Amino acid sequence: MKFPSSTNNFQKEHVQLLCSSYQHWTGKPLLPGNHPETETAQLIFEAPFPVLSHDTASNPILNYANQAGLELFEMTWDEWTSMPSTDTAEAMLREERAALMKRVTENGYIDDYSGTRISKTGKRFFIEQATVWNLIDESGDYRGQAATCSDWVRVK
């Protein structure tokens, strides 16, 4: 599946921001291997692991999810990009999520997050060893936060 064509330029620029920020904080590439920059946005969108991000608003709005992320949260691109990121956690877990985001803001990134999230249809899943990082542009300006993980399991 290709990412939404109406957001093609945003996707390419934003994926470069996701990749460069991830590399900056972790010292590792977000996408293993050596890939032409022209293919990176599509490869990240098709990656078998979720990649998600939100913007810099005081109540951040989600602004990116690759196909694995959209499927995990059971949402379309339009649904995802119109939702506050706080809504990815159940109400009773939002305080825990806020503490996590504060840790990321203060440290640049973390690579040890585990917690429960909820899809649009109410399905819960447990994320293990997620990496959450600050997005920074070439000038070092804060542009939001992003997350990825390779391990998750549905919770009944």
mmCIF file of C-alpha atoms in Angstrom:
data_model
loop_
_atom_site.group_PDB
_atom_site.id
_atom_site.type_symbol
_atom_site.label_atom_id
_atom_site.label_comp_id
_atom_site.label_asym_id
_atom_site.label_seq_id
_atom_site.Cartn_x
_atom_site.Cartn_y
_atom_site.Cartn_z
ATOM 1 C CA MET A 1 0.000 0.000 0.000
ATOM 2 C CA LYS A 2 1.258 3.456 -0.812
ATOM 3 C CA PHE A 3 0.986 6.306 1.638
ATOM 4 C CA PRO A 4 -1.792 8.809 0.950
ATOM 5 C CA SER A 5 -0.884 10.749 -2.180
ATOM 6 C CA SER A 6 -2.479 13.944 -0.861
ATOM 7 C CA THR A 7 0.278 14.048 1.756
ATOM 8 C CA ASN A 8 3.164 12.917 -0.459
ATOM 9 C CA ASN A 9 5.501 15.909 0.072
ATOM 10 C CA PHE A 10 4.769 16.042 3.799
ATOM 11 C CA GLN A 11 5.421 12.304 4.048
ATOM 12 C CA LYS A 12 8.818 12.492 2.390
ATOM 13 C CA GLU A 13 9.997 15.457 4.459
ATOM 14 C CA HIS A 14 8.523 14.117 7.681
ATOM 15 C CA VAL A 15 10.027 10.661 7.243
ATOM 16 C CA GLN A 16 13.430 12.285 6.743
ATOM 17 C CA LEU A 17 12.857 14.139 10.034
ATOM 18 C CA LEU A 18 11.836 10.890 11.744
ATOM 19 C CA CYS A 19 14.938 9.113 10.441
ATOM 20 C CA SER A 20 17.461 11.873 11.123
ATOM 21 C CA SER A 21 16.114 12.491 14.640
ATOM 22 C CA TYR A 22 16.129 8.776 15.448
ATOM 23 C CA GLN A 23 19.718 8.500 14.222
ATOM 24 C CA HIS A 24 20.685 11.607 16.231
ATOM 25 C CA TRP A 25 19.350 10.260 19.533
ATOM 26 C CA THR A 26 20.031 6.533 19.236
ATOM 27 C CA GLY A 27 23.049 6.402 16.949
ATOM 28 C CA LYS A 28 21.210 3.794 14.851
ATOM 29 C CA PRO A 29 19.193 4.003 11.636
ATOM 30 C CA LEU A 30 15.417 3.763 11.927
ATOM 31 C CA LEU A 31 15.376 1.544 8.862
ATOM 32 C CA PRO A 32 18.194 -1.025 8.768
ATOM 33 C CA GLY A 33 20.230 -1.194 5.588
ATOM 34 C CA ASN A 34 21.352 1.353 3.055
ATOM 35 C CA HIS A 35 18.451 2.815 1.066
ATOM 36 C CA PRO A 36 18.220 5.653 -1.447
ATOM 37 C CA GLU A 37 16.631 8.724 0.118
ATOM 38 C CA THR A 38 14.031 8.705 -2.659
ATOM 39 C CA GLU A 39 12.735 5.308 -1.433
ATOM 40 C CA THR A 40 12.896 5.906 2.323
ATOM 41 C CA ALA A 41 9.394 7.324 2.816
ATOM 42 C CA GLN A 42 7.762 4.372 1.067
ATOM 43 C CA LEU A 43 9.981 1.832 2.873
ATOM 44 C CA ILE A 44 9.185 3.333 6.281
ATOM 45 C CA PHE A 45 5.479 3.410 5.414
ATOM 46 C CA GLU A 46 5.624 -0.302 4.502
ATOM 47 C CA ALA A 47 7.887 -1.353 7.408
ATOM 48 C CA PRO A 48 6.607 -4.286 9.498
ATOM 49 C CA PHE A 49 6.889 -2.243 12.703
ATOM 50 C CA PRO A 50 4.815 0.818 13.660
ATOM 51 C CA VAL A 51 6.278 4.311 13.321
ATOM 52 C CA LEU A 52 4.125 7.068 14.795
ATOM 53 C CA SER A 53 4.479 10.768 15.576
ATOM 54 C CA HIS A 54 2.698 13.835 16.854
ATOM 55 C CA ASP A 55 3.173 17.572 16.473
ATOM 56 C CA THR A 56 4.203 20.296 18.935
ATOM 57 C CA ALA A 57 0.772 21.551 20.051
ATOM 58 C CA SER A 58 0.090 21.813 23.788
ATOM 59 C CA ASN A 59 -2.293 18.888 23.266
ATOM 60 C CA PRO A 60 -0.348 17.210 20.422
ATOM 61 C CA ILE A 61 -2.171 15.977 17.336
ATOM 62 C CA LEU A 62 -0.972 12.813 15.646
ATOM 63 C CA ASN A 63 0.627 13.646 12.316
ATOM 64 C CA TYR A 64 2.142 10.395 11.040
ATOM 65 C CA ALA A 65 1.586 6.654 11.174
ATOM 66 C CA ASN A 66 2.946 4.095 8.806
ATOM 67 C CA GLN A 67 0.790 1.198 7.612
ATOM 68 C CA ALA A 68 1.727 -1.034 10.576
ATOM 69 C CA GLY A 69 0.760 1.756 12.981
ATOM 70 C CA LEU A 70 -2.542 2.432 11.227
ATOM 71 C CA GLU A 71 -3.370 -1.286 11.312
ATOM 72 C CA LEU A 72 -2.376 -1.631 14.978
ATOM 73 C CA PHE A 73 -4.637 1.264 15.981
ATOM 74 C CA GLU A 74 -7.286 0.242 13.396
ATOM 75 C CA MET A 75 -7.525 3.687 11.819
ATOM 76 C CA THR A 76 -7.409 5.384 8.469
ATOM 77 C CA TRP A 77 -4.875 8.108 7.718
ATOM 78 C CA ASP A 78 -7.561 10.798 8.061
ATOM 79 C CA GLU A 79 -8.767 9.445 11.410
ATOM 80 C CA TRP A 80 -5.214 9.205 12.727
ATOM 81 C CA THR A 81 -4.144 12.691 11.702
ATOM 82 C CA SER A 82 -7.126 14.367 13.333
ATOM 83 C CA MET A 83 -6.735 12.774 16.772
ATOM 84 C CA PRO A 84 -4.920 14.064 19.872
ATOM 85 C CA SER A 85 -2.073 11.713 20.756
ATOM 86 C CA THR A 86 -3.437 11.423 24.306
ATOM 87 C CA ASP A 87 -6.309 9.387 22.842
ATOM 88 C CA THR A 88 -3.963 6.485 22.052
ATOM 89 C CA ALA A 89 -4.035 5.610 25.759
ATOM 90 C CA GLU A 90 -7.107 4.780 27.803
ATOM 91 C CA ALA A 91 -8.218 7.582 30.111
ATOM 92 C CA MET A 92 -6.961 5.798 33.225
ATOM 93 C CA LEU A 93 -3.486 5.423 31.663
ATOM 94 C CA ARG A 94 -3.072 8.987 30.396
ATOM 95 C CA GLU A 95 -1.197 10.133 33.493
ATOM 96 C CA GLU A 96 1.360 7.366 32.910
ATOM 97 C CA ARG A 97 1.616 8.461 29.275
ATOM 98 C CA ALA A 98 2.188 12.088 30.309
ATOM 99 C CA ALA A 99 5.058 11.019 32.587
ATOM 100 C CA LEU A 100 6.573 9.060 29.690
ATOM 101 C CA MET A 101 6.402 12.053 27.359
ATOM 102 C CA LYS A 102 8.003 14.271 30.004
ATOM 103 C CA ARG A 103 10.915 11.810 30.293
ATOM 104 C CA VAL A 104 11.375 11.895 26.528
ATOM 105 C CA THR A 105 11.271 15.703 26.449
ATOM 106 C CA GLU A 106 13.917 15.912 29.176
ATOM 107 C CA ASN A 107 16.247 13.178 27.868
ATOM 108 C CA GLY A 108 15.784 13.361 24.088
ATOM 109 C CA TYR A 109 14.680 9.745 23.832
ATOM 110 C CA ILE A 110 13.959 6.587 25.786
ATOM 111 C CA ASP A 111 14.190 3.005 24.601
ATOM 112 C CA ASP A 112 12.556 1.184 27.477
ATOM 113 C CA TYR A 113 8.871 2.063 27.340
ATOM 114 C CA SER A 114 6.296 -0.647 27.927
ATOM 115 C CA GLY A 115 2.586 -0.027 28.282
ATOM 116 C CA THR A 116 -0.951 -0.657 27.134
ATOM 117 C CA ARG A 117 -2.554 1.215 24.267
ATOM 118 C CA ILE A 118 -6.009 0.990 22.705
ATOM 119 C CA SER A 119 -7.220 0.847 19.106
ATOM 120 C CA LYS A 120 -10.190 2.705 17.648
ATOM 121 C CA THR A 121 -12.406 -0.339 18.145
ATOM 122 C CA GLY A 122 -11.363 -0.752 21.783
ATOM 123 C CA LYS A 123 -8.850 -3.553 21.299
ATOM 124 C CA ARG A 124 -6.014 -3.275 23.806
ATOM 125 C CA PHE A 125 -2.424 -4.168 23.056
ATOM 126 C CA PHE A 126 0.698 -4.193 25.171
ATOM 127 C CA ILE A 127 3.826 -2.556 23.753
ATOM 128 C CA GLU A 128 7.248 -3.690 24.945
ATOM 129 C CA GLN A 129 10.606 -1.952 24.644
ATOM 130 C CA ALA A 130 9.318 0.962 22.579
ATOM 131 C CA THR A 131 11.639 3.767 21.586
ATOM 132 C CA VAL A 132 10.176 7.263 21.865
ATOM 133 C CA TRP A 133 12.226 10.234 20.686
ATOM 134 C CA ASN A 134 12.082 13.986 20.200
ATOM 135 C CA LEU A 135 11.940 15.182 16.627
ATOM 136 C CA ILE A 136 14.458 17.929 15.953
ATOM 137 C CA ASP A 137 15.129 19.641 12.656
ATOM 138 C CA GLU A 138 18.505 20.607 11.160
ATOM 139 C CA SER A 139 18.575 23.755 13.334
ATOM 140 C CA GLY A 140 17.930 21.744 16.490
ATOM 141 C CA ASP A 141 14.368 23.077 16.807
ATOM 142 C CA TYR A 142 11.814 20.819 18.472
ATOM 143 C CA ARG A 143 9.255 19.462 15.968
ATOM 144 C CA GLY A 144 7.326 16.871 18.018
ATOM 145 C CA GLN A 145 7.844 13.324 19.214
ATOM 146 C CA ALA A 146 7.823 9.924 17.553
ATOM 147 C CA ALA A 147 7.682 6.288 18.608
ATOM 148 C CA THR A 148 8.399 2.837 17.269
ATOM 149 C CA CYS A 149 8.479 -0.674 18.652
ATOM 150 C CA SER A 150 8.997 -4.166 17.357
ATOM 151 C CA ASP A 151 7.166 -6.056 20.098
ATOM 152 C CA TRP A 152 3.468 -5.863 20.920
ATOM 153 C CA VAL A 153 0.779 -8.318 21.855
ATOM 154 C CA ARG A 154 -3.005 -8.055 21.908
ATOM 155 C CA VAL A 155 -4.511 -8.010 25.401
ATOM 156 C CA LYS A 156 -7.901 -9.627 25.987
#
